[in-house]
Protein backbone atom coordinates (compact mmCIF):
# COMPACT_ATOMS: atom_id res chain seq x y z
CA UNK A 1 0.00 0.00 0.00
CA UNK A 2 3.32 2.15 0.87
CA UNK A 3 5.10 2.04 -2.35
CA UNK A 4 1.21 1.91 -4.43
CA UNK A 5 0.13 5.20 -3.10
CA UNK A 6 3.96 6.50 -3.90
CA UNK A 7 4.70 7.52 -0.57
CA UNK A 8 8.02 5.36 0.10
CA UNK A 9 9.76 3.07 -2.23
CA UNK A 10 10.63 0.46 0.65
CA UNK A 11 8.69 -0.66 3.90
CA UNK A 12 9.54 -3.03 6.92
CA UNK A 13 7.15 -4.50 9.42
CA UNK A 14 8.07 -6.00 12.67
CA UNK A 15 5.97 -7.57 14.83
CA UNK A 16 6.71 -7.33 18.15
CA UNK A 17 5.90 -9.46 21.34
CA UNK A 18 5.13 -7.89 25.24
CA UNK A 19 9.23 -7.34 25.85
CA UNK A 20 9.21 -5.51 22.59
CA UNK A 21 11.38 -8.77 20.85
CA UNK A 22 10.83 -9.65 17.14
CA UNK A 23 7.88 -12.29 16.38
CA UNK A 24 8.62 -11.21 12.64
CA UNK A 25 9.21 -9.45 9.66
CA UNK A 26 7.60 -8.20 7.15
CA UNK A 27 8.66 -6.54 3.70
CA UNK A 28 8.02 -4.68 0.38
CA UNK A 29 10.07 -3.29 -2.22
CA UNK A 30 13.45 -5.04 -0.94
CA UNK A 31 15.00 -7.43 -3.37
CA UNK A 32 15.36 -11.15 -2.14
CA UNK A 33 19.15 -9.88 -1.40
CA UNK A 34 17.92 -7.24 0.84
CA UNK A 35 15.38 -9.03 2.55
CA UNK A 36 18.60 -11.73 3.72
CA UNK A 37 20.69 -9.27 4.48
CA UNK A 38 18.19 -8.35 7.01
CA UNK A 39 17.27 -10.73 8.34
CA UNK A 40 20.94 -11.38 8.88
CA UNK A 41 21.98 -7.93 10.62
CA UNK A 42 21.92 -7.74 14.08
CA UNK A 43 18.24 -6.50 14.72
CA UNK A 44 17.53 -3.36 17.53
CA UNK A 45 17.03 -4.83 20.81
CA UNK A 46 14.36 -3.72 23.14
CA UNK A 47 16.26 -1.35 24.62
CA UNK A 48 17.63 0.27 21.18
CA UNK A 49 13.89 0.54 20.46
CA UNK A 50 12.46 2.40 23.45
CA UNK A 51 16.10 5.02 22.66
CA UNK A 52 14.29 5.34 18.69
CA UNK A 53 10.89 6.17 20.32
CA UNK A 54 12.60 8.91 22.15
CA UNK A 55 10.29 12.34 21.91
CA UNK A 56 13.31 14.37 20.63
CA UNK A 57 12.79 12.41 17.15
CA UNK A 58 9.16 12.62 17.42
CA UNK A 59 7.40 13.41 14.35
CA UNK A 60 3.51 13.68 14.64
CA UNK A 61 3.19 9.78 15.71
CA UNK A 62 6.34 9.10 13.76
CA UNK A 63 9.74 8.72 14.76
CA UNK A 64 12.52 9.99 12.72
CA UNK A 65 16.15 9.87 13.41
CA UNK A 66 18.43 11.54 10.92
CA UNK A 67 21.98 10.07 10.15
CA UNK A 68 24.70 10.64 11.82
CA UNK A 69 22.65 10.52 14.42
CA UNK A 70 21.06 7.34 13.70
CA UNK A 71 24.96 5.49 14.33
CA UNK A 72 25.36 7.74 17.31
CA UNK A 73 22.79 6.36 18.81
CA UNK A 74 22.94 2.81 18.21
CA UNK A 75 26.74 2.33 17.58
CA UNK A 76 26.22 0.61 14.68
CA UNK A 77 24.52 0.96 10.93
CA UNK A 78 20.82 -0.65 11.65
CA UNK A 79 18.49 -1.48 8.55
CA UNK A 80 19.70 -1.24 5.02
CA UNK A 81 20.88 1.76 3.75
CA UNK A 82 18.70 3.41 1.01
CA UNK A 83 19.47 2.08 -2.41
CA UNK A 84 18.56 5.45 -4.72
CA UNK A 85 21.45 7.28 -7.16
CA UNK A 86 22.75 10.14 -4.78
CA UNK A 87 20.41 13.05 -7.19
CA UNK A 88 17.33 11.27 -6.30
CA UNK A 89 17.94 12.68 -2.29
CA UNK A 90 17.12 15.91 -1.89
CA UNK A 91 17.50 16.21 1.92
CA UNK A 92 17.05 12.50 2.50
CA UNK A 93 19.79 11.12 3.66
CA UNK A 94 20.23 7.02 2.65
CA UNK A 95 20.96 6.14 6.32
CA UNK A 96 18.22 7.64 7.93
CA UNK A 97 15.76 6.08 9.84
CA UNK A 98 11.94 6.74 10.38
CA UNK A 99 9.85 4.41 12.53
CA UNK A 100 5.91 4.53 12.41
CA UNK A 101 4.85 2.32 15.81
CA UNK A 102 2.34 0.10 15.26
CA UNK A 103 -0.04 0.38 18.61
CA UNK A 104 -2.84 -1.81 19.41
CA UNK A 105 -5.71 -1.54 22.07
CA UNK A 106 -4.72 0.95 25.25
CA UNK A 107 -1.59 1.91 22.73
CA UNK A 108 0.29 -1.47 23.26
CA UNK A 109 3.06 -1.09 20.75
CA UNK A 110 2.60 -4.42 18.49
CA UNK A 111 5.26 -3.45 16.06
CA UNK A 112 6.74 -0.82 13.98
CA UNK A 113 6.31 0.11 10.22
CA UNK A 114 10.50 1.38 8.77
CA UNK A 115 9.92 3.08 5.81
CA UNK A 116 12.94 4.45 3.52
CA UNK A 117 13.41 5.94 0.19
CA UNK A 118 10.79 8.64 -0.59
CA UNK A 119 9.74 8.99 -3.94
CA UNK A 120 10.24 13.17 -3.06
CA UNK A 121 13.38 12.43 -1.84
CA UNK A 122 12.68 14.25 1.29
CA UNK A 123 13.14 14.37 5.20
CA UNK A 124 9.04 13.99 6.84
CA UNK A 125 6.96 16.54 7.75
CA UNK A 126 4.28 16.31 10.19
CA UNK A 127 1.43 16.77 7.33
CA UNK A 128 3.92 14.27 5.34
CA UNK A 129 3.17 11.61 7.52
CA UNK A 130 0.21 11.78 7.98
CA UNK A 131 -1.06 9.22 5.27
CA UNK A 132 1.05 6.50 6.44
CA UNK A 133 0.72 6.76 9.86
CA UNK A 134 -3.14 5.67 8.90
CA UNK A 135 -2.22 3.05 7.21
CA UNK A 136 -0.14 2.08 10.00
CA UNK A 137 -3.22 2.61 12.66
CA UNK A 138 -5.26 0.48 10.48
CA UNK A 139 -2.16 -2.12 9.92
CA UNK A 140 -2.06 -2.12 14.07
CA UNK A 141 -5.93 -2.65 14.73
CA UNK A 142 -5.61 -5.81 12.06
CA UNK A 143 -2.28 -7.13 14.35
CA UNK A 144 -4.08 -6.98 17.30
CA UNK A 145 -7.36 -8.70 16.27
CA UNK A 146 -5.59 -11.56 14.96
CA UNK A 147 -3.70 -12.05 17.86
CA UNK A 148 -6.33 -11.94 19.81
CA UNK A 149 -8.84 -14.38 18.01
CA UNK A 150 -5.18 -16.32 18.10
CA UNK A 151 -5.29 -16.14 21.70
CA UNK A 152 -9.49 -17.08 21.63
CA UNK A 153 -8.71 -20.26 19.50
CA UNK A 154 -6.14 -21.85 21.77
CA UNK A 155 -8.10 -20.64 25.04
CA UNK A 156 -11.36 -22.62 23.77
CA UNK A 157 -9.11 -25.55 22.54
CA UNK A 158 -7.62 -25.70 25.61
CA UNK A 159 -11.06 -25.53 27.67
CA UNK A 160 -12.72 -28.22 25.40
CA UNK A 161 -9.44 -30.44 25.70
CA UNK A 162 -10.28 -30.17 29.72
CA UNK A 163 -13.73 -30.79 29.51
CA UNK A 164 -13.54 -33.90 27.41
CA UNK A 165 -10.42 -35.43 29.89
CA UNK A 166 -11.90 -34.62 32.77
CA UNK A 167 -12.68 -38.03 34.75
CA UNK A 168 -15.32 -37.34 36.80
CA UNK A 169 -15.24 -33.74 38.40
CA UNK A 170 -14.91 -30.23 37.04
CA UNK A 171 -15.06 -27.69 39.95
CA UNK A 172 -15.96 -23.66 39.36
CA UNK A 173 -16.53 -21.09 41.54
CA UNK A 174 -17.70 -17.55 41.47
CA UNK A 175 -18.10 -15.26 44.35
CA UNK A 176 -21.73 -16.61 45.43
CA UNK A 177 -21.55 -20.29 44.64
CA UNK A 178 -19.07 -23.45 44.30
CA UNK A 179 -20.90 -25.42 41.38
CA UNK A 180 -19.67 -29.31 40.75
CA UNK A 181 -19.70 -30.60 37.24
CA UNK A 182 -19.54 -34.16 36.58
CA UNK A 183 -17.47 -35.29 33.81
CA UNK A 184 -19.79 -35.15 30.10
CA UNK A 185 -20.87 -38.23 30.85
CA UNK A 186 -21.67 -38.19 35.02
CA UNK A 187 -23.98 -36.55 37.17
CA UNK A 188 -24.25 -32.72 37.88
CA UNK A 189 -24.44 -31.79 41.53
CA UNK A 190 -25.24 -27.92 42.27
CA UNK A 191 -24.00 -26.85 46.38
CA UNK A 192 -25.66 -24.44 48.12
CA UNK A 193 -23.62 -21.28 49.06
CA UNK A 194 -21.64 -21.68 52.11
């Protein structure tokens, strides 16, 4: 959607877990090359992700952290560097970085969305951004409700795998009541409240 509404050339998504660690990747507009090289580089780790969320390189929900700075702060080249002839940058610079966070229900980040080489050849501006960081509130709210009919799948698999090896007794409680099941096959027994 990125590169069709000719915003950026090249887009990254990571998927993040609770600890902010990589469940996965996601790409368009790398070559195959790309794409291995990285997933072979050294990826940020949680804590080199909360430093590129830092407010100084806050950018309307964006993040954006120019180069040099971007080695400054990490020590190290991270991502690939744009791939562009030198005259398509006009104040672009190849290594820079700009993070969109991906943020699900009560702003739980689920990933990030790394976009580089603008078809303008520009740095972001608020108004700029404001187009993919849409896409990347809609991308979020589709992360988080698969997860979470993920998480609603194995919880009633789990459930109906108790029910149907229970042997004879499946005990619940609320605040008012202890009600004994029998097993699918047995006898029901309701007790009184104590």
């Amino acid at each position: 959607v990125i590169i069709d509404i000719r915003i950026y050339r090249r887009a990254v998504i990571t998927l993040l877990d609770e600890e902010m660690g990589i469940l996965g990747l996601g790409s368009a507009g790398l070559s195959e090359a790309e794409v291995k090289a990285l997933k072979e580089k050294r990826p940020l780790t949680p804590e080199e992700r909360r430093r590129a969320f830092d407010e100084r390189y806050r950018i309307g929900q964006s993040y954006f952290i120019p180069y040099p700075e971007s080695e400054r702060l990490f020590g190290r080249e991270v991502g690939l560097a744009g791939s562009l002839p030198d005259e398509e940058y006009v104040d672009w610079h190849p290594k820079d970085l700009l993070f969109v966070p991906l943020r699900g229900p009560r702003g739980r980040l689920v990933g990030t969305l790394s976009v580089d080489d603008p078809f303008d050849g520009r740095r972001p501006t608020r108004d700029g951004l404001l187009g993919i960081e849409l896409f990347a509130n809609m991308a979020a709210g589709l992360i988080a409700a698969d997860r979470l009919q993920t998480e609603l799948a194995s919880t009633s698999r789990y459930l109906q795998n108790l029910i149907e090896n229970s042997a004879d007794l499946i005990v619940a409680t609320d605040a008012h009541d202890v009600h004994l099941r029998g097993s699918p096959t047995g006898n029901c027994v309701d007790l009184p409240p104590s």
